[in-house]
Amino acid sequence: MEQNNLYQITVNRRQLELIARCLEDISRFAAGQPELHHTVETLLANHDDSCEKRDEIEAHLLAIKKIIYPELSDHASYGYDGGGQRDPIRKNMIGNTYQIYREILHFLAVKDRQNNVYNSVTLPSGNLGPIKVKEIPLCTTVQDCELAVQETEKKAIKAFDMYLRNYLQLEVTEERYSTLMNDFKDTMRALCSIGKSES
């Protein structure tokens, strides 16, 4: 990995998967596999006529492929690293996008102990080098963890307060409300104490 001008993006699991799938669609499209599978499947997820629309979309995407790569047959492509593609811009576009999405999926497969094709290492491709994916801890020190627990406790108590007042709509006295809130606070503090003792 080139060590100059390195950047870090913090995302959650679903955002990481979204990045990987979008880049996979682009990488495959650039290599001559124009289906944009993940994108099209998502866009048509709530449509009853998705099969008909998917067929029509694939026909148009195939026509675009023939404009870009007239030398390729309908089911041919240049592979993950651009293969025999002579245009260096196209070759690197294929390889660089592969490098990113494939390493993300490899990281997730290893983390989740999945038995699939992504268990194997990401092969070299493109001209930008490999990327590094790692899981960051929510807190790095004991003090950070205690602050995170306190913040979670506050949010839970606030949410329970809103639940009692707005959603449950119980006809309770202020004394009964205070009792319910105090019981919930005691429960939360007990749970937080257990969490801290186990960490």
XYZ file of C-alpha atoms in Angstrom:
199
model
C 0.000 0.000 0.000
C 1.348 3.437 -0.921
C 2.196 5.189 2.352
C 1.677 8.770 1.189
C -1.652 10.498 1.835
C -3.444 7.616 3.544
C -7.065 8.128 4.608
C -9.485 6.344 6.929
C -13.268 6.093 6.532
C -15.310 4.888 9.511
C -18.415 2.929 8.515
C -20.738 0.350 10.034
C -21.161 -3.215 8.757
C -24.036 -2.471 6.380
C -22.240 0.540 4.894
C -19.128 -1.575 4.366
C -21.174 -4.208 2.544
C -22.855 -1.516 0.440
C -19.484 -0.114 -0.633
C -18.288 -3.591 -1.592
C -21.390 -4.469 -3.619
C -21.467 -1.148 -5.475
C -17.791 -1.465 -6.383
C -18.301 -5.083 -7.396
C -21.004 -3.987 -9.850
C -18.699 -1.309 -11.296
C -15.703 -3.644 -11.511
C -17.691 -6.348 -13.276
C -19.316 -3.792 -15.583
C -15.894 -2.424 -16.528
C -14.658 -5.978 -17.175
C -17.494 -6.741 -19.579
C -20.084 -8.210 -17.197
C -22.695 -5.439 -17.493
C -25.527 -6.870 -15.394
C -25.067 -4.512 -12.374
C -26.586 -7.360 -10.394
C -26.641 -5.883 -6.889
C -27.798 -2.446 -8.027
C -30.598 -3.715 -10.249
C -31.789 -6.274 -7.678
C -32.046 -3.535 -5.057
C -33.843 -1.069 -7.329
C -36.419 -3.685 -8.324
C -36.858 -5.281 -4.899
C -40.334 -3.828 -4.287
C -41.718 -4.188 -7.808
C -44.042 -7.032 -8.790
C -42.926 -6.856 -12.419
C -39.231 -7.073 -11.494
C -38.562 -10.093 -13.728
C -39.808 -8.339 -16.868
C -37.986 -5.125 -15.966
C -34.780 -7.010 -15.179
C -34.814 -8.679 -18.589
C -35.345 -5.332 -20.310
C -32.590 -3.662 -18.279
C -30.143 -6.484 -19.013
C -30.856 -6.160 -22.725
C -30.007 -2.447 -22.621
C -26.893 -3.059 -20.527
C -25.736 -5.713 -22.979
C -26.156 -3.194 -25.788
C -23.943 -0.766 -23.854
C -21.338 -3.492 -23.427
C -21.253 -4.027 -27.196
C -20.554 -0.322 -27.675
C -17.644 -0.377 -25.206
C -16.321 -3.848 -26.035
C -17.429 -4.823 -29.537
C -14.722 -7.498 -29.547
C -16.329 -9.452 -26.691
C -19.121 -11.962 -27.126
C -22.221 -11.770 -24.934
C -20.791 -13.947 -22.153
C -17.109 -13.037 -22.433
C -15.260 -10.642 -20.122
C -11.730 -9.541 -19.277
C -11.570 -10.990 -15.761
C -10.857 -9.507 -12.342
C -7.534 -7.875 -13.339
C -8.443 -6.742 -16.835
C -6.875 -9.825 -18.426
C -5.916 -9.104 -22.020
C -7.323 -5.580 -21.999
C -4.806 -3.403 -23.842
C -6.187 -0.036 -22.751
C -4.312 0.694 -19.473
C -7.053 3.019 -18.189
C -9.705 0.341 -18.602
C -7.409 -2.365 -17.225
C -6.642 -0.359 -14.098
C -10.293 0.603 -13.627
C -11.185 -3.098 -13.533
C -8.259 -4.071 -11.305
C -8.476 -1.196 -8.836
C -12.190 -1.582 -8.175
C -11.732 -5.353 -7.831
C -8.966 -4.794 -5.323
C -11.233 -2.743 -3.038
C -14.468 -4.753 -3.114
C -12.719 -8.122 -3.035
C -10.597 -7.251 -0.002
C -13.697 -6.012 1.870
C -15.542 -9.261 1.139
C -12.437 -11.273 2.065
C -12.232 -9.459 5.403
C -15.906 -10.156 6.159
C -15.624 -13.814 5.116
C -12.658 -14.400 7.430
C -14.265 -12.469 10.282
C -17.534 -14.436 9.995
C -15.724 -17.749 9.313
C -17.671 -18.175 6.097
C -16.773 -21.093 3.853
C -16.934 -19.428 0.450
C -14.798 -18.138 -2.407
C -13.908 -14.982 -0.463
C -11.896 -16.942 2.120
C -8.956 -16.913 -0.269
C -6.649 -13.915 -0.420
C -7.308 -11.037 -2.790
C -5.134 -11.401 -5.878
C -2.948 -8.520 -7.123
C -4.621 -6.221 -9.653
C -4.694 -2.602 -10.766
C -2.030 0.006 -10.173
C -3.056 1.505 -6.821
C -2.014 -1.366 -4.584
C -4.018 -3.260 -1.961
C -6.266 -1.751 0.686
C -6.399 -2.564 4.396
C -9.671 -3.305 6.182
C -9.829 -3.680 9.950
C -12.460 -3.582 12.663
C -12.017 -0.732 15.115
C -12.980 -1.136 18.767
C -15.793 1.065 20.042
C -13.550 2.088 22.934
C -9.802 1.746 23.356
C -9.350 2.501 27.065
C -11.205 1.608 30.267
C -12.235 5.243 30.631
C -13.601 5.312 27.075
C -15.588 2.135 27.738
C -17.049 3.533 30.957
C -18.083 6.723 29.163
C -19.666 4.668 26.389
C -21.616 2.633 28.973
C -22.795 5.800 30.704
C -23.912 7.307 27.399
C -25.779 4.128 26.484
C -27.453 4.128 29.890
C -28.587 7.736 29.441
C -30.021 7.005 26.007
C -31.871 3.918 27.252
C -33.387 5.824 30.178
C -34.441 8.663 27.887
C -36.040 6.205 25.472
C -37.918 4.470 28.307
C -39.130 7.829 29.572
C -40.494 8.640 26.110
C -42.102 5.208 25.939
C -43.916 5.704 29.252
C -45.092 9.215 28.514
C -45.940 9.083 24.799
C -46.428 5.538 23.576
C -47.665 3.497 26.496
C -50.150 6.252 27.495
C -50.799 4.728 30.887
C -53.018 6.525 33.334
C -50.443 6.483 36.119
C -49.742 8.827 38.983
C -46.453 10.690 39.155
C -45.476 8.408 42.015
C -46.136 5.302 39.897
C -44.210 6.852 36.987
C -41.245 7.556 39.287
C -41.329 3.965 40.549
C -41.272 2.569 37.006
C -38.413 4.871 36.008
C -36.374 4.053 39.110
C -36.855 0.315 38.554
C -35.669 0.688 34.971
C -32.640 2.768 36.029
C -31.686 0.139 38.606
C -31.975 -2.586 35.967
C -29.825 -0.603 33.505
C -27.148 0.091 36.110
C -27.057 -3.577 37.091
C -26.633 -4.605 33.465
C -23.898 -2.015 32.937
C -22.098 -3.267 36.034
C -22.190 -6.804 34.702
C -20.818 -5.585 31.344
C -17.954 -3.753 33.004
C -17.043 -6.698 35.234
C -16.923 -9.031 32.202
C -14.740 -6.674 30.100
